[in-house]
Amino acid sequence: MNLTVVQWEHSPDARLLITHRVLVCLILLIGCSVAAVGQTSQQTNLTPPFSARVTHLLGFEGVKNNASGTLSMQGSALQFQTGDKPAVQLQIASVQDVSLGEQSKQVGGLPMTLGKAAAPYGGGRVVSLFAHKKYDTLSLEYVDSSGGVHGAIFQLSKGQGEVLRNELVARGAHVSNSEDQPRQQTTVEVSK
Amino acid sequence: MTADKRVSLFVLAVVTVTVALSHPLQLPAQTAAANPSPGGKNASTAPWSVQVEKVDAGEVNLEPAFQLAIYESLLDELSKTKQFKQVLRDGDRSAVDVSDLLILKTTVQKYTPGSETRRAVTTVSGATKLTVRSQLCTRDGRVVLEHTVSGNVRFLGSNLRATHNLARNVAKTIRQSSLSVPSLTAQAQGAR
């Protein structure tokens, strides 16, 4: 035992060798972990989860009209979830066309409308001038398992439509050629 | 004794009001039961099925959202009429096996974009108007029914509401028209 200690203490070459080996191991470990982190981030870049708060206007099968919920993309599926109800989903590959639009809507719904109607001296009309908000609309045309064409329209906050459309296209949704052209706004309210 | 009279009068008044309220409500229901739809068309008399084609925008610069909304609303409204055995979507492969199939073609003829804000502020302007040519054809292209139908939104509701009103008018027009019995149609074709 003592002999060994003496041997270690008096052999600088052996100590150097061990230090060298430890250093090599450390470098290898760091290299592996960096590679692993890089690979993970690459995978997440391929299919990062995406979600947006939207209002379903019409057409998405199994969802009520004018239902608010979350539209999200998980892998190759597009799903819409309202509250605690189970999510309704479709394959993004089945989307045949994605188009964007804009619309301006009065805010406040029925209570606001009634309030404006009840306001004296046409005060409600003045309120209407300012009580509107612009939204993006996203129209999806997709086919079901039997080949039937469906059309779904979602209303999103302004600016979100483009993001969602690009995300859908990146994940394999088809877009017709006309969509490559700049967006045309057809409503008088928007164009004038 | 006076209290009894009061109670009797109160009961009498309640009964009178109840009868007065319920009587006018019963009348439309009785009338509807007595007078079935003009063409007398239900699943037993006109066992057609219908396949709704995608809306053709024609020369009109119509937003894709409007096209899809008309298409979906037509499917919805035609199902509500219960006039057809089946209401099928465009591209549905099961349509091949359906014997008595009509195809509904819709072409947009005129579109006047409106503005919800203008409607709210001015009441008289800002209406969204849609006019379409609606054709019911057989598989071999013979036009069974052709109508020009309009739908608009003048006061309350978003611009897309015009598509719902249009589809309701199309369904109403088809309901009020007399569709020939499929067997007679086949005989007529055979005689040619």
Short mmCIF file of C-alpha atoms in Angstrom, two decimals:
data_model
loop_
_atom_site.label_atom_id
_atom_site.label_comp_id
_atom_site.label_asym_id
_atom_site.label_seq_id
_atom_site.Cartn_x
_atom_site.Cartn_y
_atom_site.Cartn_z
CA MET A 1 0.00 0.00 0.00
CA ASN A 2 2.68 2.44 1.03
CA LEU A 3 4.73 1.31 -1.85
CA THR A 4 1.98 2.31 -4.27
CA VAL A 5 1.62 5.75 -2.73
CA VAL A 6 5.26 6.35 -3.05
CA GLN A 7 5.05 5.16 -6.59
CA TRP A 8 2.21 7.64 -7.40
CA GLU A 9 3.91 10.52 -5.72
CA HIS A 10 7.10 9.89 -7.52
CA SER A 11 5.73 9.34 -11.03
CA PRO A 12 4.72 12.64 -12.64
CA ASP A 13 4.20 10.92 -15.97
CA ALA A 14 1.38 8.81 -14.57
CA ARG A 15 -0.32 11.86 -13.04
CA LEU A 16 -0.05 13.68 -16.31
CA LEU A 17 -1.56 10.71 -18.08
CA ILE A 18 -4.55 10.63 -15.73
CA THR A 19 -5.13 14.36 -16.05
CA HIS A 20 -4.98 13.98 -19.79
CA ARG A 21 -7.54 11.16 -19.74
CA VAL A 22 -9.90 13.12 -17.49
CA LEU A 23 -9.64 16.11 -19.79
CA VAL A 24 -10.43 13.97 -22.84
CA CYS A 25 -13.46 12.50 -21.06
CA LEU A 26 -14.69 15.96 -20.11
CA ILE A 27 -14.30 17.23 -23.65
CA LEU A 28 -16.18 14.19 -24.97
CA LEU A 29 -18.97 14.69 -22.43
CA ILE A 30 -19.34 18.38 -23.26
CA GLY A 31 -19.29 17.60 -26.97
CA CYS A 32 -22.02 14.97 -26.60
CA SER A 33 -24.26 17.21 -24.52
CA VAL A 34 -23.88 20.12 -26.96
CA ALA A 35 -24.76 17.81 -29.83
CA ALA A 36 -27.78 16.49 -27.96
CA VAL A 37 -29.04 19.99 -27.18
CA GLY A 38 -28.56 21.00 -30.81
CA GLN A 39 -30.51 17.98 -32.02
CA THR A 40 -33.37 18.66 -29.62
CA SER A 41 -33.65 22.27 -30.67
CA GLN A 42 -33.57 21.19 -34.32
CA GLN A 43 -36.47 18.80 -33.66
CA THR A 44 -38.48 21.50 -31.94
CA ASN A 45 -37.85 23.82 -34.84
CA LEU A 46 -39.38 21.26 -37.17
CA THR A 47 -42.67 20.90 -35.34
CA PRO A 48 -43.07 23.47 -32.61
CA PRO A 49 -46.54 23.54 -31.08
CA PHE A 50 -48.60 26.48 -32.27
CA SER A 51 -51.82 27.84 -30.87
CA ALA A 52 -53.99 30.92 -31.22
CA ARG A 53 -57.22 32.17 -29.69
CA VAL A 54 -59.82 32.29 -32.45
CA THR A 55 -63.55 32.42 -32.99
CA HIS A 56 -65.02 29.74 -35.17
CA LEU A 57 -67.52 31.46 -37.45
CA LEU A 58 -68.79 28.44 -39.35
CA GLY A 59 -67.99 25.22 -41.12
CA PHE A 60 -65.60 23.28 -38.88
CA GLU A 61 -67.35 19.97 -38.45
CA GLY A 62 -68.38 19.18 -34.89
CA VAL A 63 -68.01 22.73 -33.60
CA LYS A 64 -70.80 25.22 -33.02
CA ASN A 65 -70.88 28.43 -34.99
CA ASN A 66 -69.45 31.50 -33.26
CA ALA A 67 -67.65 29.37 -30.70
CA SER A 68 -64.49 30.83 -29.19
CA GLY A 69 -61.60 28.51 -28.57
CA THR A 70 -58.02 27.63 -29.24
CA LEU A 71 -56.81 26.62 -32.67
CA SER A 72 -53.60 24.67 -32.32
CA MET A 73 -51.30 22.55 -34.39
CA GLN A 74 -49.76 19.41 -32.99
CA GLY A 75 -47.51 17.69 -35.47
CA SER A 76 -49.58 17.10 -38.58
CA ALA A 77 -52.97 17.77 -36.97
CA LEU A 78 -54.92 20.98 -36.70
CA GLN A 79 -57.24 21.01 -33.73
CA PHE A 80 -59.83 23.32 -32.29
CA GLN A 81 -60.75 23.16 -28.63
CA THR A 82 -63.55 24.97 -26.86
CA GLY A 83 -63.28 25.07 -23.08
CA ASP A 84 -63.24 21.64 -21.51
CA LYS A 85 -64.81 19.91 -24.48
CA PRO A 86 -62.73 17.38 -26.42
CA ALA A 87 -60.78 18.88 -29.29
CA VAL A 88 -61.97 18.46 -32.86
CA GLN A 89 -59.12 17.86 -35.25
CA LEU A 90 -58.24 17.31 -38.87
CA GLN A 91 -55.10 16.41 -40.76
CA ILE A 92 -53.32 19.45 -42.13
CA ALA A 93 -52.55 17.50 -45.29
CA SER A 94 -56.29 17.40 -46.03
CA VAL A 95 -56.44 21.20 -46.24
CA GLN A 96 -56.83 22.08 -49.92
CA ASP A 97 -56.78 25.84 -49.67
CA VAL A 98 -56.06 28.53 -47.11
CA SER A 99 -57.11 32.11 -47.68
CA LEU A 100 -57.05 35.26 -45.67
CA GLY A 101 -59.48 38.11 -45.42
CA GLU A 102 -60.25 41.11 -43.29
CA GLN A 103 -63.43 42.35 -41.78
CA SER A 104 -64.48 45.12 -39.50
CA LYS A 105 -67.10 44.30 -36.92
CA GLN A 106 -69.03 46.23 -34.33
CA VAL A 107 -67.94 45.31 -30.85
CA GLY A 108 -70.11 44.64 -27.82
CA GLY A 109 -72.60 42.27 -29.39
CA LEU A 110 -76.31 42.44 -28.67
CA PRO A 111 -76.11 44.35 -25.36
CA MET A 112 -74.12 47.10 -27.02
CA THR A 113 -76.53 47.19 -29.96
CA LEU A 114 -79.50 47.55 -27.62
CA GLY A 115 -77.68 50.23 -25.65
CA LYS A 116 -76.92 52.16 -28.81
CA ALA A 117 -80.51 51.90 -29.95
CA ALA A 118 -81.70 53.21 -26.60
CA ALA A 119 -79.31 56.15 -26.53
CA PRO A 120 -81.16 59.44 -27.13
CA TYR A 121 -80.46 62.00 -29.87
CA GLY A 122 -78.72 59.48 -32.08
CA GLY A 123 -75.92 59.05 -29.59
CA GLY A 124 -75.75 55.38 -30.46
CA ARG A 125 -74.73 56.20 -34.01
CA VAL A 126 -71.82 58.26 -32.76
CA VAL A 127 -70.77 55.37 -30.56
CA SER A 128 -71.00 53.04 -33.58
CA LEU A 129 -68.48 55.20 -35.41
CA PHE A 130 -65.82 54.24 -32.91
CA ALA A 131 -67.06 50.90 -31.58
CA HIS A 132 -65.69 48.71 -34.31
CA LYS A 133 -62.64 46.53 -34.57
CA LYS A 134 -60.78 44.94 -37.46
CA TYR A 135 -60.23 41.22 -37.54
CA ASP A 136 -58.49 38.76 -39.81
CA THR A 137 -60.48 35.88 -41.21
CA LEU A 138 -58.90 32.59 -42.13
CA SER A 139 -60.80 30.37 -44.52
CA LEU A 140 -59.88 26.72 -44.79
CA GLU A 141 -61.07 24.39 -47.49
CA TYR A 142 -60.51 20.77 -46.58
CA VAL A 143 -61.74 17.33 -47.56
CA ASP A 144 -63.11 14.66 -45.27
CA SER A 145 -62.45 10.93 -45.43
CA SER A 146 -65.11 10.40 -48.11
CA GLY A 147 -63.79 13.20 -50.31
CA GLY A 148 -66.47 15.75 -49.41
CA VAL A 149 -65.35 19.37 -49.46
CA HIS A 150 -65.73 21.40 -46.27
CA GLY A 151 -65.20 25.07 -45.69
CA ALA A 152 -64.35 26.53 -42.31
CA ILE A 153 -63.98 30.18 -41.38
CA PHE A 154 -62.15 31.44 -38.32
CA GLN A 155 -61.91 34.96 -36.98
CA LEU A 156 -58.60 36.02 -35.47
CA SER A 157 -57.05 39.11 -34.03
CA LYS A 158 -55.55 41.39 -36.63
CA GLY A 159 -52.14 40.19 -37.77
CA GLN A 160 -52.57 36.63 -36.57
CA GLY A 161 -54.06 35.38 -39.81
CA GLU A 162 -50.84 35.68 -41.77
CA VAL A 163 -48.89 33.85 -39.07
CA LEU A 164 -51.41 31.03 -38.91
CA ARG A 165 -51.55 30.72 -42.68
CA ASN A 166 -47.76 30.54 -42.98
CA GLU A 167 -47.67 27.96 -40.22
CA LEU A 168 -50.27 25.83 -42.00
CA VAL A 169 -48.42 26.06 -45.29
CA ALA A 170 -45.16 25.12 -43.58
CA ARG A 171 -46.83 22.01 -42.21
CA GLY A 172 -48.16 20.81 -45.52
CA ALA A 173 -51.42 22.64 -46.20
CA HIS A 174 -52.07 23.35 -49.87
CA VAL A 175 -52.65 26.87 -51.10
CA SER A 176 -54.17 27.80 -54.43
CA ASN A 177 -52.14 29.98 -56.78
CA SER A 178 -54.41 32.97 -56.37
CA GLU A 179 -53.31 33.15 -52.77
CA ASP A 180 -49.79 33.98 -53.82
CA GLN A 181 -51.07 37.29 -55.05
CA PRO A 182 -51.37 40.13 -52.57
CA ARG A 183 -54.50 40.06 -50.51
CA GLN A 184 -57.42 41.91 -52.04
CA GLN A 185 -59.82 43.60 -49.70
CA THR A 186 -63.26 43.54 -51.16
CA THR A 187 -65.34 45.17 -48.50
CA VAL A 188 -66.06 48.83 -48.90
CA GLU A 189 -65.22 49.42 -45.30
CA VAL A 190 -61.75 48.09 -45.69
CA SER A 191 -60.93 49.29 -49.16
CA LYS A 192 -62.16 52.86 -48.77
CA MET B 1 -116.50 35.98 0.92
CA THR B 2 -114.85 39.06 -0.60
CA ALA B 3 -111.54 37.25 -0.49
CA ASP B 4 -113.06 34.27 -2.35
CA LYS B 5 -114.38 36.61 -5.02
CA ARG B 6 -110.98 38.19 -5.41
CA VAL B 7 -109.34 34.80 -5.75
CA SER B 8 -111.94 33.71 -8.31
CA LEU B 9 -111.47 36.90 -10.29
CA PHE B 10 -107.70 36.48 -10.19
CA VAL B 11 -107.93 32.88 -11.39
CA LEU B 12 -110.36 33.92 -14.13
CA ALA B 13 -108.00 36.67 -15.24
CA VAL B 14 -105.03 34.31 -15.32
CA VAL B 15 -106.99 31.74 -17.35
CA THR B 16 -108.19 34.44 -19.78
CA VAL B 17 -104.68 35.78 -20.31
CA THR B 18 -103.28 32.27 -20.76
CA VAL B 19 -105.93 31.38 -23.34
CA ALA B 20 -105.46 34.69 -25.15
CA LEU B 21 -101.70 34.18 -25.33
CA SER B 22 -101.79 30.55 -26.35
CA HIS B 23 -104.50 30.91 -29.01
CA PRO B 24 -102.57 33.02 -31.54
CA LEU B 25 -99.52 30.80 -31.08
CA GLN B 26 -101.53 27.73 -31.99
CA LEU B 27 -102.87 29.25 -35.17
CA PRO B 28 -99.68 29.30 -37.23
CA ALA B 29 -98.90 25.76 -36.19
CA GLN B 30 -102.37 24.61 -37.22
CA THR B 31 -102.08 26.47 -40.52
CA ALA B 32 -98.72 24.91 -41.19
CA ALA B 33 -100.10 21.48 -40.49
CA ALA B 34 -103.12 22.07 -42.69
CA ASN B 35 -101.12 23.49 -45.59
CA PRO B 36 -98.01 21.52 -46.33
CA SER B 37 -95.32 23.08 -48.49
CA PRO B 38 -96.63 24.24 -51.90
CA GLY B 39 -95.00 21.55 -53.91
CA GLY B 40 -95.99 18.92 -51.40
CA LYS B 41 -92.42 17.76 -51.49
CA ASN B 42 -91.05 15.57 -48.82
CA ALA B 43 -88.90 12.49 -48.81
CA SER B 44 -91.83 10.27 -49.87
CA THR B 45 -93.07 12.32 -52.87
CA ALA B 46 -89.78 13.56 -54.33
CA PRO B 47 -87.06 11.18 -53.31
CA TRP B 48 -84.23 13.12 -54.83
CA SER B 49 -80.86 13.49 -53.27
CA VAL B 50 -78.84 16.60 -53.87
CA GLN B 51 -75.15 17.26 -54.15
CA VAL B 52 -74.09 20.83 -53.53
CA GLU B 53 -71.22 21.98 -55.71
CA LYS B 54 -68.70 24.57 -54.62
CA VAL B 55 -69.77 28.12 -55.32
CA ASP B 56 -68.50 29.55 -58.58
CA ALA B 57 -67.52 33.20 -58.13
CA GLY B 58 -67.80 33.78 -61.88
CA GLU B 59 -66.57 37.21 -62.90
CA VAL B 60 -67.24 38.65 -59.47
CA ASN B 61 -64.38 39.44 -57.13
CA LEU B 62 -65.79 37.62 -54.13
CA GLU B 63 -63.80 36.83 -51.02
CA PRO B 64 -63.11 33.11 -50.52
CA ALA B 65 -64.73 33.38 -47.09
CA PHE B 66 -68.00 34.38 -48.73
CA GLN B 67 -67.82 31.51 -51.20
CA LEU B 68 -67.25 29.01 -48.44
CA ALA B 69 -69.93 30.58 -46.26
CA ILE B 70 -72.50 30.32 -49.07
CA TYR B 71 -71.53 26.69 -49.68
CA GLU B 72 -71.77 25.70 -46.02
CA SER B 73 -74.99 27.66 -45.49
CA LEU B 74 -76.56 25.97 -48.52
CA LEU B 75 -75.74 22.54 -47.10
CA ASP B 76 -77.18 23.58 -43.79
CA GLU B 77 -80.37 25.11 -45.14
CA LEU B 78 -81.07 22.32 -47.62
CA SER B 79 -80.73 19.77 -44.83
CA LYS B 80 -83.22 21.75 -42.77
CA THR B 81 -85.86 21.62 -45.51
CA LYS B 82 -85.96 17.80 -45.27
CA GLN B 83 -86.93 17.83 -48.92
CA PHE B 84 -84.07 15.65 -50.06
CA LYS B 85 -83.17 12.15 -49.04
CA GLN B 86 -79.52 13.08 -48.76
CA VAL B 87 -77.63 16.34 -48.98
CA LEU B 88 -74.12 15.57 -50.17
CA ARG B 89 -71.01 17.66 -50.35
CA ASP B 90 -69.01 18.41 -53.44
CA GLY B 91 -66.56 15.61 -54.12
CA ASP B 92 -68.33 13.10 -51.89
CA ARG B 93 -67.51 9.67 -53.30
CA SER B 94 -70.75 8.15 -52.02
CA ALA B 95 -72.65 10.26 -54.59
CA VAL B 96 -71.67 7.69 -57.23
CA ASP B 97 -73.99 5.13 -55.68
CA VAL B 98 -76.94 7.50 -55.29
CA SER B 99 -79.53 6.83 -57.98
CA ASP B 100 -81.70 9.94 -58.06
CA LEU B 101 -79.21 12.70 -57.69
CA LEU B 102 -79.57 16.37 -58.45
CA ILE B 103 -76.58 18.68 -58.52
CA LEU B 104 -76.95 22.19 -57.20
CA LYS B 105 -74.74 24.66 -59.06
CA THR B 106 -74.40 28.17 -57.72
CA THR B 107 -72.84 31.00 -59.68
CA VAL B 108 -72.40 34.44 -58.19
CA GLN B 109 -73.79 37.13 -60.46
CA LYS B 110 -73.57 40.23 -58.35
CA TYR B 111 -71.93 41.20 -55.11
CA THR B 112 -72.18 44.54 -53.38
CA PRO B 113 -69.80 44.70 -50.46
CA GLY B 114 -71.20 46.42 -47.42
CA SER B 115 -70.05 47.74 -44.09
CA GLU B 116 -71.37 46.90 -40.67
CA THR B 117 -70.24 50.25 -39.32
CA ARG B 118 -71.99 52.17 -42.08
CA ARG B 119 -75.15 50.21 -41.41
CA ALA B 120 -74.92 50.99 -37.71
CA VAL B 121 -74.26 54.68 -38.27
CA THR B 122 -76.55 55.51 -41.18
CA THR B 123 -79.14 52.69 -41.15
CA VAL B 124 -79.91 53.23 -44.85
CA SER B 125 -76.54 52.50 -46.44
CA GLY B 126 -73.85 49.87 -46.11
CA ALA B 127 -75.95 46.87 -47.04
CA THR B 128 -74.14 43.75 -48.22
CA LYS B 129 -75.95 42.26 -51.21
CA LEU B 130 -75.45 39.00 -53.05
CA THR B 131 -77.20 37.70 -56.15
CA VAL B 132 -76.61 34.19 -57.45
CA ARG B 133 -77.89 31.99 -60.22
CA SER B 134 -78.92 28.69 -58.75
CA GLN B 135 -79.35 25.62 -60.96
CA LEU B 136 -80.51 22.14 -60.09
CA CYS B 137 -79.23 19.74 -62.72
CA THR B 138 -79.39 16.03 -63.26
CA ARG B 139 -76.25 13.98 -63.75
CA ASP B 140 -76.51 14.28 -67.52
CA GLY B 141 -76.59 18.06 -67.29
CA ARG B 142 -80.32 18.65 -67.80
CA VAL B 143 -81.44 21.70 -65.82
CA VAL B 144 -84.42 20.82 -63.67
CA LEU B 145 -84.74 24.13 -61.92
CA GLU B 146 -83.13 27.52 -62.40
CA HIS B 147 -83.60 30.64 -60.37
CA THR B 148 -81.88 33.90 -59.61
CA VAL B 149 -81.87 34.45 -55.89
CA SER B 150 -80.69 37.35 -53.74
CA GLY B 151 -79.62 37.64 -50.16
CA ASN B 152 -78.56 40.67 -48.23
CA VAL B 153 -78.00 42.13 -44.81
CA ARG B 154 -79.36 45.62 -44.28
CA PHE B 155 -79.50 46.32 -40.56
CA LEU B 156 -78.20 43.94 -37.94
CA GLY B 157 -75.48 41.37 -38.34
CA SER B 158 -72.08 40.98 -39.90
CA ASN B 159 -71.42 40.98 -43.63
CA LEU B 160 -71.26 37.19 -43.68
CA ARG B 161 -74.88 37.16 -42.54
CA ALA B 162 -75.80 37.89 -46.17
CA THR B 163 -74.59 34.42 -47.15
CA HIS B 164 -76.89 32.83 -44.60
CA ASN B 165 -79.86 34.85 -45.84
CA LEU B 166 -78.99 33.96 -49.43
CA ALA B 167 -78.82 30.24 -48.68
CA ARG B 168 -82.13 30.42 -46.84
CA ASN B 169 -83.72 32.07 -49.87
CA VAL B 170 -82.27 29.44 -52.21
CA ALA B 171 -83.64 26.65 -50.04
CA LYS B 172 -87.00 28.42 -49.86
CA THR B 173 -87.11 28.79 -53.64
CA ILE B 174 -86.35 25.11 -54.13
CA ARG B 175 -88.97 24.16 -51.55
CA GLN B 176 -91.62 26.22 -53.30
CA SER B 177 -90.80 24.85 -56.74
CA SER B 178 -92.26 21.63 -58.00
CA LEU B 179 -89.65 18.99 -58.60
CA SER B 180 -90.71 16.13 -60.84
CA VAL B 181 -90.67 12.59 -59.54
CA PRO B 182 -87.41 10.83 -60.52
CA SER B 183 -89.19 7.90 -62.21
CA LEU B 184 -91.12 10.31 -64.48
CA THR B 185 -87.92 12.10 -65.32
CA ALA B 186 -86.29 8.82 -66.29
CA GLN B 187 -89.29 7.92 -68.50
CA ALA B 188 -89.11 11.29 -70.21
CA GLN B 189 -85.45 10.78 -70.88
CA GLY B 190 -86.12 7.30 -72.25
CA ALA B 191 -88.79 8.64 -74.64
CA ARG B 192 -86.27 11.02 -76.23
#
